[in-house]
Amino acid sequence: MMPTHVTLVDVGPRDGLQNEAQPVAAAQKIELVHRLQAAGLKEIEVTSYVSPKWVPQMADNAEVMRGIRRPPGVRHSVLVPNMKGLEAALTDPAARPDEVVVFGAASEAFSRRNINCSVAESIERFRPVVAAAHEAGLKVRGAISCAVGCPYQGEVTPDEVELVVRLMKAIGVDHCGIADTIGVGTPRRVQAVMERALKHYPLVEVSGHFHDTYGQALANIYACLEMGIHHFDASVAGLGGCPYAKGATGNVATEDVVFMLHGMGIATGIDLDALVDAGAYISGVLGRPPVSRAGKALLAKRGVAVEAAGAGA
Ligand code: HMG
Ligand code: MG
């Protein structure tokens, strides 16, 4: 049955900005988070506590976390690959996240490239992270990259995904995020993978994270909705990519997902116009038009030249 309400996690500040070659100031990241909050986003993936040698774009993690307003009801999450990341995320009470995300992969090759260890080793690294996060009262989401295909290994089978789902469940990860890192998934393939996740996690704790590289993300979200899945990651202005997955473009744009869901009578709690403003803001910072089709269309309807919306801010 189709859900009547969908929760969207905007991952733009993290997944989007981790991939930008040009520097984005902490103040601009903070402003983006504030604009997402103003648009009604209740879940925002703000940053990651990873090695600054691997991803220099996220080196200002604590500064951004300290700088954001924390209105009640809004959950802020951060990525942590290991205990060092979790400890850094918890050092300053003023920078404390509501949730942490451990990120593994269904493909051995991608696991090595992205977090420098095998799938089995990654689970052993996550085990104490999950326990310590729980002890600190934090929810732990798990992300499983390359759940439909891998840039290094090619085909990834539902069996390979289910193995990692099962391992994440065994170490106590609360939520299972299935990620199509390189956007090669198509609806039936995605449903086959989601079925495996749903064997181990309840509907409320399964989500989809779809990069839109091949233009399939909205169709894949629709396919998940048909299964009752009602939790998705999306990225304002279609920002995103992964530095360790060459050619992977951004996540599905939050504006496009909201436009589709509202058109289907599915509530999100998000104000699309305010979200379009947030997308125009960050696109202006980056000096390019938003990737979101709905964002561009709505800006054009307002009489804002789309190039002007991306002309620096
Ligand atoms: P490593 O080099 O194997 O780590 O990296 P190590 O434990 O051997 O330590 C090496 C150095 O890194 C040491 O410093 C550590 O202190 C430091 P040194 O002594 O050389 O000065 N270090 C850290 N520094 C800060 N924070 C930490 C940390 N850990 C170690 N947490 C590591 C292993 C996991 C750290 C590295 O591979 C890494 O940071 N990888 C992150 C890559 C990344 O962020 N990728 C993008 C996010 S995932 C993604 O985008 C996919 C997703 O969107 C879903 C999808 O679309 O698929 C989630
Ligand atoms: Mg991603």
CSV table of C-alpha atoms and ligand atoms in Angstrom, one decimal:
chain,number,residue,atom,x,y,z
A,1,MET,CA,0.0,0.0,0.0
A,2,MET,CA,1.2,3.5,-0.9
A,3,PRO,CA,2.3,5.5,2.2
A,4,THR,CA,0.4,8.7,3.1
A,5,HIS,CA,3.5,10.3,4.6
A,6,VAL,CA,7.1,10.2,3.6
A,7,THR,CA,10.2,11.2,5.6
A,8,LEU,CA,13.0,12.8,3.6
A,9,VAL,CA,16.6,13.1,4.9
A,10,ASP,CA,18.3,15.9,3.1
A,11,VAL,CA,21.9,14.7,2.6
A,12,GLY,CA,23.0,17.7,0.6
A,13,PRO,CA,25.2,19.3,3.2
A,14,ARG,CA,27.1,16.0,3.5
A,15,ASP,CA,26.8,13.9,0.4
A,16,GLY,CA,26.5,17.0,-1.8
A,17,LEU,CA,29.3,19.2,-0.4
A,18,GLN,CA,31.8,16.3,0.2
A,19,ASN,CA,32.1,16.1,-3.6
A,20,GLU,CA,32.7,19.8,-4.5
A,21,ALA,CA,36.1,20.7,-5.8
A,22,GLN,CA,35.7,24.3,-4.8
A,23,PRO,CA,35.8,25.2,-1.1
A,24,VAL,CA,32.5,26.0,0.5
A,25,ALA,CA,32.8,28.0,3.8
A,26,ALA,CA,31.5,26.6,7.0
A,27,ALA,CA,29.2,29.7,7.2
A,28,GLN,CA,27.7,28.8,3.9
A,29,LYS,CA,27.1,25.2,5.0
A,30,ILE,CA,25.5,26.5,8.1
A,31,GLU,CA,23.3,28.8,6.1
A,32,LEU,CA,22.2,25.9,3.9
A,33,VAL,CA,21.2,23.8,6.9
A,34,HIS,CA,19.2,26.7,8.3
A,35,ARG,CA,17.4,27.1,4.9
A,36,LEU,CA,16.6,23.4,4.9
A,37,GLN,CA,15.2,23.7,8.4
A,38,ALA,CA,13.2,26.7,7.3
A,39,ALA,CA,11.8,24.6,4.5
A,40,GLY,CA,10.5,22.0,7.0
A,41,LEU,CA,13.2,19.3,6.7
A,42,LYS,CA,13.1,17.3,9.9
A,43,GLU,CA,16.2,15.2,9.1
A,44,ILE,CA,19.4,16.6,7.8
A,45,GLU,CA,22.7,14.8,7.2
A,46,VAL,CA,25.1,17.6,8.1
A,47,THR,CA,28.6,16.4,7.8
A,48,SER,CA,31.0,13.5,8.3
A,49,TYR,CA,33.8,12.7,10.8
A,50,VAL,CA,36.1,11.1,8.3
A,51,SER,CA,39.8,11.5,7.6
A,52,PRO,CA,40.5,15.1,6.3
A,53,LYS,CA,43.2,13.5,4.2
A,54,TRP,CA,40.5,11.4,2.5
A,55,VAL,CA,37.8,14.0,2.3
A,56,PRO,CA,39.1,17.5,3.0
A,57,GLN,CA,35.7,19.1,2.2
A,58,MET,CA,34.4,17.8,5.5
A,59,ALA,CA,37.3,18.9,7.7
A,60,ASP,CA,35.1,21.7,9.2
A,61,ASN,CA,32.7,19.1,10.6
A,62,ALA,CA,32.8,20.3,14.2
A,63,GLU,CA,32.6,24.0,13.2
A,64,VAL,CA,29.5,23.3,11.2
A,65,MET,CA,27.8,21.2,13.9
A,66,ARG,CA,28.6,23.9,16.5
A,67,GLY,CA,27.3,26.7,14.2
A,68,ILE,CA,23.8,25.3,13.3
A,69,ARG,CA,20.7,26.1,15.2
A,70,ARG,CA,19.0,23.0,16.7
A,71,PRO,CA,15.3,23.5,16.7
A,72,PRO,CA,13.3,20.9,18.5
A,73,GLY,CA,12.0,18.1,16.3
A,74,VAL,CA,14.9,18.4,13.8
A,75,ARG,CA,17.3,15.5,13.8
A,76,HIS,CA,20.9,16.1,12.7
A,77,SER,CA,23.1,13.2,11.6
A,78,VAL,CA,26.8,12.7,10.8
A,79,LEU,CA,28.8,10.0,9.2
A,80,VAL,CA,31.3,8.1,11.3
A,81,PRO,CA,33.5,5.4,9.8
A,82,ASN,CA,35.2,4.3,13.0
A,83,MET,CA,35.7,5.0,16.7
A,84,LYS,CA,37.9,7.9,16.0
A,85,GLY,CA,35.1,9.5,14.1
A,86,LEU,CA,32.5,8.8,16.8
A,87,GLU,CA,34.8,10.2,19.5
A,88,ALA,CA,35.3,13.3,17.5
A,89,ALA,CA,31.6,13.7,16.9
A,90,LEU,CA,30.9,13.4,20.7
A,91,THR,CA,33.8,15.5,22.0
A,92,ASP,CA,32.0,18.8,22.1
A,93,PRO,CA,28.5,18.7,23.6
A,94,ALA,CA,27.6,21.8,21.5
A,95,ALA,CA,28.4,19.8,18.3
A,96,ARG,CA,26.6,16.6,19.3
A,97,PRO,CA,24.6,14.9,16.6
A,98,ASP,CA,21.2,13.2,17.1
A,99,GLU,CA,22.2,10.2,15.0
A,100,VAL,CA,25.3,8.7,13.5
A,101,VAL,CA,25.6,6.8,10.2
A,102,VAL,CA,28.0,3.9,9.7
A,103,PHE,CA,28.7,3.3,6.0
A,104,GLY,CA,29.6,0.0,4.5
A,105,ALA,CA,29.3,-1.5,1.1
A,106,ALA,CA,27.9,-4.6,-0.6
A,107,SER,CA,31.0,-4.7,-2.8
A,108,GLU,CA,34.4,-5.6,-1.5
A,109,ALA,CA,36.1,-3.5,-4.1
A,110,PHE,CA,34.2,-0.4,-3.1
A,111,SER,CA,34.7,-1.0,0.6
A,112,ARG,CA,38.5,-1.0,0.1
A,113,ARG,CA,38.4,2.1,-2.1
A,114,ASN,CA,36.1,4.1,0.2
A,115,ILE,CA,37.0,3.1,3.7
A,116,ASN,CA,40.2,1.2,3.2
A,117,CYS,CA,39.1,-2.2,4.6
A,118,SER,CA,37.2,-5.3,3.6
A,119,VAL,CA,33.5,-5.7,4.3
A,120,ALA,CA,34.1,-8.0,7.2
A,121,GLU,CA,36.7,-5.6,8.7
A,122,SER,CA,34.3,-2.8,8.3
A,123,ILE,CA,31.7,-4.6,10.4
A,124,GLU,CA,34.3,-5.2,13.1
A,125,ARG,CA,35.1,-1.5,13.1
A,126,PHE,CA,31.4,-0.6,13.3
A,127,ARG,CA,30.7,-3.0,16.2
A,128,PRO,CA,32.2,-0.8,18.9
A,129,VAL,CA,30.9,2.4,17.2
A,130,VAL,CA,27.3,1.1,17.4
A,131,ALA,CA,27.7,0.0,21.0
A,132,ALA,CA,29.2,3.4,22.1
A,133,ALA,CA,26.7,5.4,20.1
A,134,HIS,CA,23.8,3.5,21.8
A,135,GLU,CA,25.4,4.1,25.1
A,136,ALA,CA,25.5,7.8,24.3
A,137,GLY,CA,21.8,7.6,23.4
A,138,LEU,CA,22.2,8.0,19.7
A,139,LYS,CA,20.4,6.2,17.0
A,140,VAL,CA,22.6,4.5,14.4
A,141,ARG,CA,21.7,4.3,10.7
A,142,GLY,CA,23.6,2.0,8.4
A,143,ALA,CA,24.3,2.9,4.8
A,144,ILE,CA,25.0,0.1,2.3
A,145,SER,CA,26.7,1.4,-0.8
A,146,CYS,CA,26.8,-0.2,-4.2
A,147,ALA,CA,23.7,-2.1,-3.4
A,148,VAL,CA,22.8,-2.4,-7.1
A,149,GLY,CA,26.1,-2.0,-8.9
A,150,CYS,CA,29.7,-1.1,-8.2
A,151,PRO,CA,32.1,1.2,-10.2
A,152,TYR,CA,34.9,-1.3,-9.7
A,153,GLN,CA,33.3,-4.7,-9.5
A,154,GLY,CA,30.3,-4.2,-11.8
A,155,GLU,CA,27.4,-6.4,-10.9
A,156,VAL,CA,26.3,-6.7,-7.3
A,157,THR,CA,23.8,-9.4,-6.4
A,158,PRO,CA,20.9,-9.2,-3.9
A,159,ASP,CA,22.6,-12.0,-2.0
A,160,GLU,CA,25.7,-9.8,-1.5
A,161,VAL,CA,23.5,-7.0,-0.2
A,162,GLU,CA,21.6,-9.3,2.1
A,163,LEU,CA,24.8,-10.5,3.7
A,164,VAL,CA,25.7,-7.0,4.7
A,165,VAL,CA,22.2,-6.2,5.8
A,166,ARG,CA,22.4,-9.3,8.1
A,167,LEU,CA,25.8,-8.3,9.4
A,168,MET,CA,24.6,-4.7,10.2
A,169,LYS,CA,21.6,-6.1,12.0
A,170,ALA,CA,23.7,-8.5,14.0
A,171,ILE,CA,25.9,-5.7,15.4
A,172,GLY,CA,22.8,-3.6,16.4
A,173,VAL,CA,22.5,-1.0,13.6
A,174,ASP,CA,19.0,0.5,14.0
A,175,HIS,CA,18.2,1.5,10.4
A,176,CYS,CA,19.1,0.0,7.0
A,177,GLY,CA,19.8,2.5,4.2
A,178,ILE,CA,20.1,0.9,0.8
A,179,ALA,CA,22.2,3.1,-1.5
A,180,ASP,CA,22.6,3.0,-5.2
A,181,THR,CA,25.9,4.9,-5.2
A,182,ILE,CA,26.3,5.0,-9.0
A,183,GLY,CA,22.6,5.3,-10.0
A,184,VAL,CA,22.5,2.2,-12.2
A,185,GLY,CA,19.4,0.6,-10.4
A,186,THR,CA,16.1,0.2,-12.2
A,187,PRO,CA,12.8,-0.3,-10.4
A,188,ARG,CA,12.5,-4.1,-10.4
A,189,ARG,CA,16.1,-4.5,-9.4
A,190,VAL,CA,15.7,-2.1,-6.6
A,191,GLN,CA,12.6,-3.9,-5.4
A,192,ALA,CA,14.5,-7.1,-5.4
A,193,VAL,CA,17.2,-5.6,-3.1
A,194,MET,CA,14.6,-3.9,-0.9
A,195,GLU,CA,12.9,-7.2,-0.3
A,196,ARG,CA,16.1,-8.5,1.1
A,197,ALA,CA,16.5,-5.5,3.5
A,198,LEU,CA,12.8,-6.0,4.6
A,199,LYS,CA,13.6,-9.6,5.6
A,200,HIS,CA,15.7,-8.3,8.4
A,201,TYR,CA,14.5,-4.7,9.2
A,202,PRO,CA,10.9,-3.4,9.7
A,203,LEU,CA,9.4,-1.1,7.1
A,204,VAL,CA,9.9,1.9,9.3
A,205,GLU,CA,13.7,1.3,9.4
A,206,VAL,CA,14.4,0.8,5.7
A,207,SER,CA,15.3,3.7,3.4
A,208,GLY,CA,16.5,4.3,-0.1
A,209,HIS,CA,19.4,6.5,-1.2
A,210,PHE,CA,19.4,6.9,-5.0
A,211,HIS,CA,22.0,8.8,-7.0
A,212,ASP,CA,20.4,10.0,-10.2
A,213,THR,CA,23.3,9.3,-12.6
A,214,TYR,CA,21.2,7.4,-15.1
A,215,GLY,CA,17.9,9.3,-14.4
A,216,GLN,CA,16.3,6.4,-12.6
A,217,ALA,CA,16.0,7.8,-9.1
A,218,LEU,CA,12.4,8.9,-9.1
A,219,ALA,CA,11.3,5.7,-10.8
A,220,ASN,CA,13.2,3.8,-8.1
A,221,ILE,CA,11.6,5.8,-5.3
A,222,TYR,CA,8.2,5.1,-6.8
A,223,ALA,CA,9.0,1.4,-6.9
A,224,CYS,CA,9.9,1.6,-3.2
A,225,LEU,CA,6.6,3.5,-2.4
A,226,GLU,CA,4.7,0.6,-4.0
A,227,MET,CA,6.3,-1.6,-1.3
A,228,GLY,CA,5.3,0.8,1.4
A,229,ILE,CA,8.8,2.2,2.0
A,230,HIS,CA,8.4,5.7,3.2
A,231,HIS,CA,11.9,7.0,4.1
A,232,PHE,CA,14.3,8.3,1.5
A,233,ASP,CA,17.5,10.3,1.3
A,234,ALA,CA,17.6,13.2,-1.2
A,235,SER,CA,19.8,16.1,-1.8
A,236,VAL,CA,18.7,19.7,-2.3
A,237,ALA,CA,19.5,21.0,-5.7
A,238,GLY,CA,20.6,17.5,-6.7
A,239,LEU,CA,24.0,18.0,-5.1
A,240,GLY,CA,26.2,15.1,-4.5
A,241,GLY,CA,28.4,12.2,-5.6
A,242,CYS,CA,31.0,10.2,-4.0
A,243,PRO,CA,34.7,11.0,-4.2
A,244,TYR,CA,35.5,7.3,-4.4
A,245,ALA,CA,32.9,6.5,-7.1
A,246,LYS,CA,34.1,8.3,-10.3
A,247,GLY,CA,31.3,9.5,-12.5
A,248,ALA,CA,28.6,9.2,-9.8
A,249,THR,CA,26.5,12.3,-10.0
A,250,GLY,CA,24.3,13.8,-7.4
A,251,ASN,CA,21.5,12.3,-5.3
A,252,VAL,CA,18.0,12.7,-6.5
A,253,ALA,CA,17.0,16.3,-6.0
A,254,THR,CA,14.9,16.8,-2.9
A,255,GLU,CA,12.8,19.3,-4.8
A,256,ASP,CA,11.9,16.7,-7.5
A,257,VAL,CA,11.0,14.1,-4.9
A,258,VAL,CA,8.8,16.6,-3.0
A,259,PHE,CA,7.1,17.7,-6.3
A,260,MET,CA,6.3,14.0,-7.1
A,261,LEU,CA,5.1,13.1,-3.6
A,262,HIS,CA,2.9,16.2,-3.2
A,263,GLY,CA,1.5,15.5,-6.6
A,264,MET,CA,0.5,12.0,-5.5
A,265,GLY,CA,-1.1,13.4,-2.3
A,266,ILE,CA,1.7,12.1,-0.1
A,267,ALA,CA,2.6,14.5,2.7
A,268,THR,CA,6.2,15.4,3.5
A,269,GLY,CA,5.9,18.4,5.8
A,270,ILE,CA,8.2,20.3,3.4
A,271,ASP,CA,7.4,23.7,1.9
A,272,LEU,CA,8.5,23.3,-1.7
A,273,ASP,CA,8.9,27.0,-2.4
A,274,ALA,CA,11.2,27.4,0.6
A,275,LEU,CA,13.1,24.3,-0.5
A,276,VAL,CA,13.6,25.8,-4.0
A,277,ASP,CA,15.0,28.9,-2.3
A,278,ALA,CA,17.5,26.7,-0.4
A,279,GLY,CA,18.5,25.0,-3.6
A,280,ALA,CA,18.9,28.4,-5.4
A,281,TYR,CA,21.0,29.6,-2.4
A,282,ILE,CA,23.5,26.7,-2.5
A,283,SER,CA,23.6,26.7,-6.3
A,284,GLY,CA,24.5,30.4,-6.1
A,285,VAL,CA,27.3,29.6,-3.7
A,286,LEU,CA,28.6,27.0,-6.2
A,287,GLY,CA,28.0,29.3,-9.1
A,288,ARG,CA,25.9,27.0,-11.2
A,289,PRO,CA,22.2,26.4,-11.8
A,290,PRO,CA,20.4,23.9,-9.6
A,291,VAL,CA,20.3,20.3,-11.0
A,292,SER,CA,16.7,19.9,-9.8
A,293,ARG,CA,14.2,19.9,-12.7
A,294,ALA,CA,11.4,21.0,-10.4
A,295,GLY,CA,13.7,23.6,-8.9
A,296,LYS,CA,14.5,25.1,-12.3
A,297,ALA,CA,10.9,25.0,-13.4
A,298,LEU,CA,9.6,26.7,-10.3
A,299,LEU,CA,12.3,29.4,-10.5
A,300,ALA,CA,11.5,30.0,-14.1
A,301,LYS,CA,7.8,30.3,-13.2
A,302,ARG,CA,8.7,33.0,-10.7
A,303,GLY,CA,10.5,34.8,-13.4
A,304,VAL,CA,14.0,34.2,-12.0
A,305,ALA,CA,16.5,33.4,-14.8
A,306,VAL,CA,17.9,30.0,-13.8
A,307,GLU,CA,21.4,31.1,-14.6
A,308,ALA,CA,20.9,34.1,-12.3
A,309,ALA,CA,19.9,31.7,-9.5
A,310,GLY,CA,23.3,30.1,-9.9
A,311,ALA,CA,25.3,33.2,-10.5
A,312,GLY,CA,27.1,33.5,-7.1
A,313,ALA,CA,25.8,34.6,-3.8
B,1,HMG,P1,42.9,4.7,7.0
B,1,HMG,O1,43.9,5.5,6.3
B,1,HMG,O2,42.8,3.2,6.7
B,1,HMG,O3,42.8,5.0,8.5
B,1,HMG,O4,41.5,5.4,6.6
B,1,HMG,P2,43.8,4.7,9.7
B,1,HMG,O5,43.0,4.2,10.8
B,1,HMG,O6,44.9,3.8,9.2
B,1,HMG,O7,44.4,6.1,10.1
B,1,HMG,C1,45.1,6.9,9.1
B,1,HMG,C2,45.1,8.4,9.5
B,1,HMG,O8,43.7,8.8,9.4
B,1,HMG,C3,45.5,8.6,10.9
B,1,HMG,O9,46.1,9.9,11.0
B,1,HMG,C4,44.2,8.7,11.7
B,1,HMG,O10,44.3,9.4,12.9
B,1,HMG,C5,43.3,9.3,10.7
B,1,HMG,P3,47.6,10.2,10.8
B,1,HMG,O11,48.2,9.5,12.0
B,1,HMG,O12,48.1,9.6,9.5
B,1,HMG,O13,47.8,11.7,10.9
B,1,HMG,N1,41.9,9.0,10.9
B,1,HMG,C6,40.9,9.9,11.1
B,1,HMG,N2,40.9,11.2,11.1
B,1,HMG,C7,39.7,11.8,11.3
B,1,HMG,N3,38.5,11.2,11.4
B,1,HMG,C8,38.5,9.9,11.4
B,1,HMG,C9,39.7,9.1,11.2
B,1,HMG,N4,40.0,7.8,11.2
B,1,HMG,C10,41.3,7.7,11.0
B,1,HMG,N5,37.3,9.2,11.6
B,1,HMG,C11,39.2,5.9,7.0
B,1,HMG,C12,40.2,4.8,7.0
B,1,HMG,C13,37.8,5.2,7.2
B,1,HMG,C14,39.4,6.9,8.1
B,1,HMG,C15,39.2,6.6,5.6
B,1,HMG,O14,39.2,5.6,4.6
B,1,HMG,C16,38.1,7.6,5.4
B,1,HMG,O15,38.1,8.6,6.1
B,1,HMG,N6,37.2,7.3,4.5
B,1,HMG,C17,36.0,8.1,4.3
B,1,HMG,C18,35.6,8.1,2.8
B,1,HMG,C19,34.4,9.0,2.7
B,1,HMG,O16,34.1,9.8,3.5
B,1,HMG,N7,33.6,8.7,1.6
B,1,HMG,C20,32.4,9.4,1.3
B,1,HMG,C21,31.3,9.0,2.3
B,1,HMG,S1,30.5,7.5,1.9
B,1,HMG,C22,29.4,7.9,0.6
B,1,HMG,O17,29.4,9.0,0.1
B,1,HMG,C23,28.3,6.9,0.2
B,1,HMG,C24,27.0,7.2,0.8
B,1,HMG,O18,26.5,8.5,0.4
B,1,HMG,C25,26.0,6.1,0.3
B,1,HMG,C26,26.1,5.9,-1.2
B,1,HMG,O19,25.8,6.8,-2.0
B,1,HMG,O20,26.6,4.8,-1.5
B,1,HMG,C27,26.9,7.2,2.3
B,2,MG,MG,25.7,8.9,-1.6
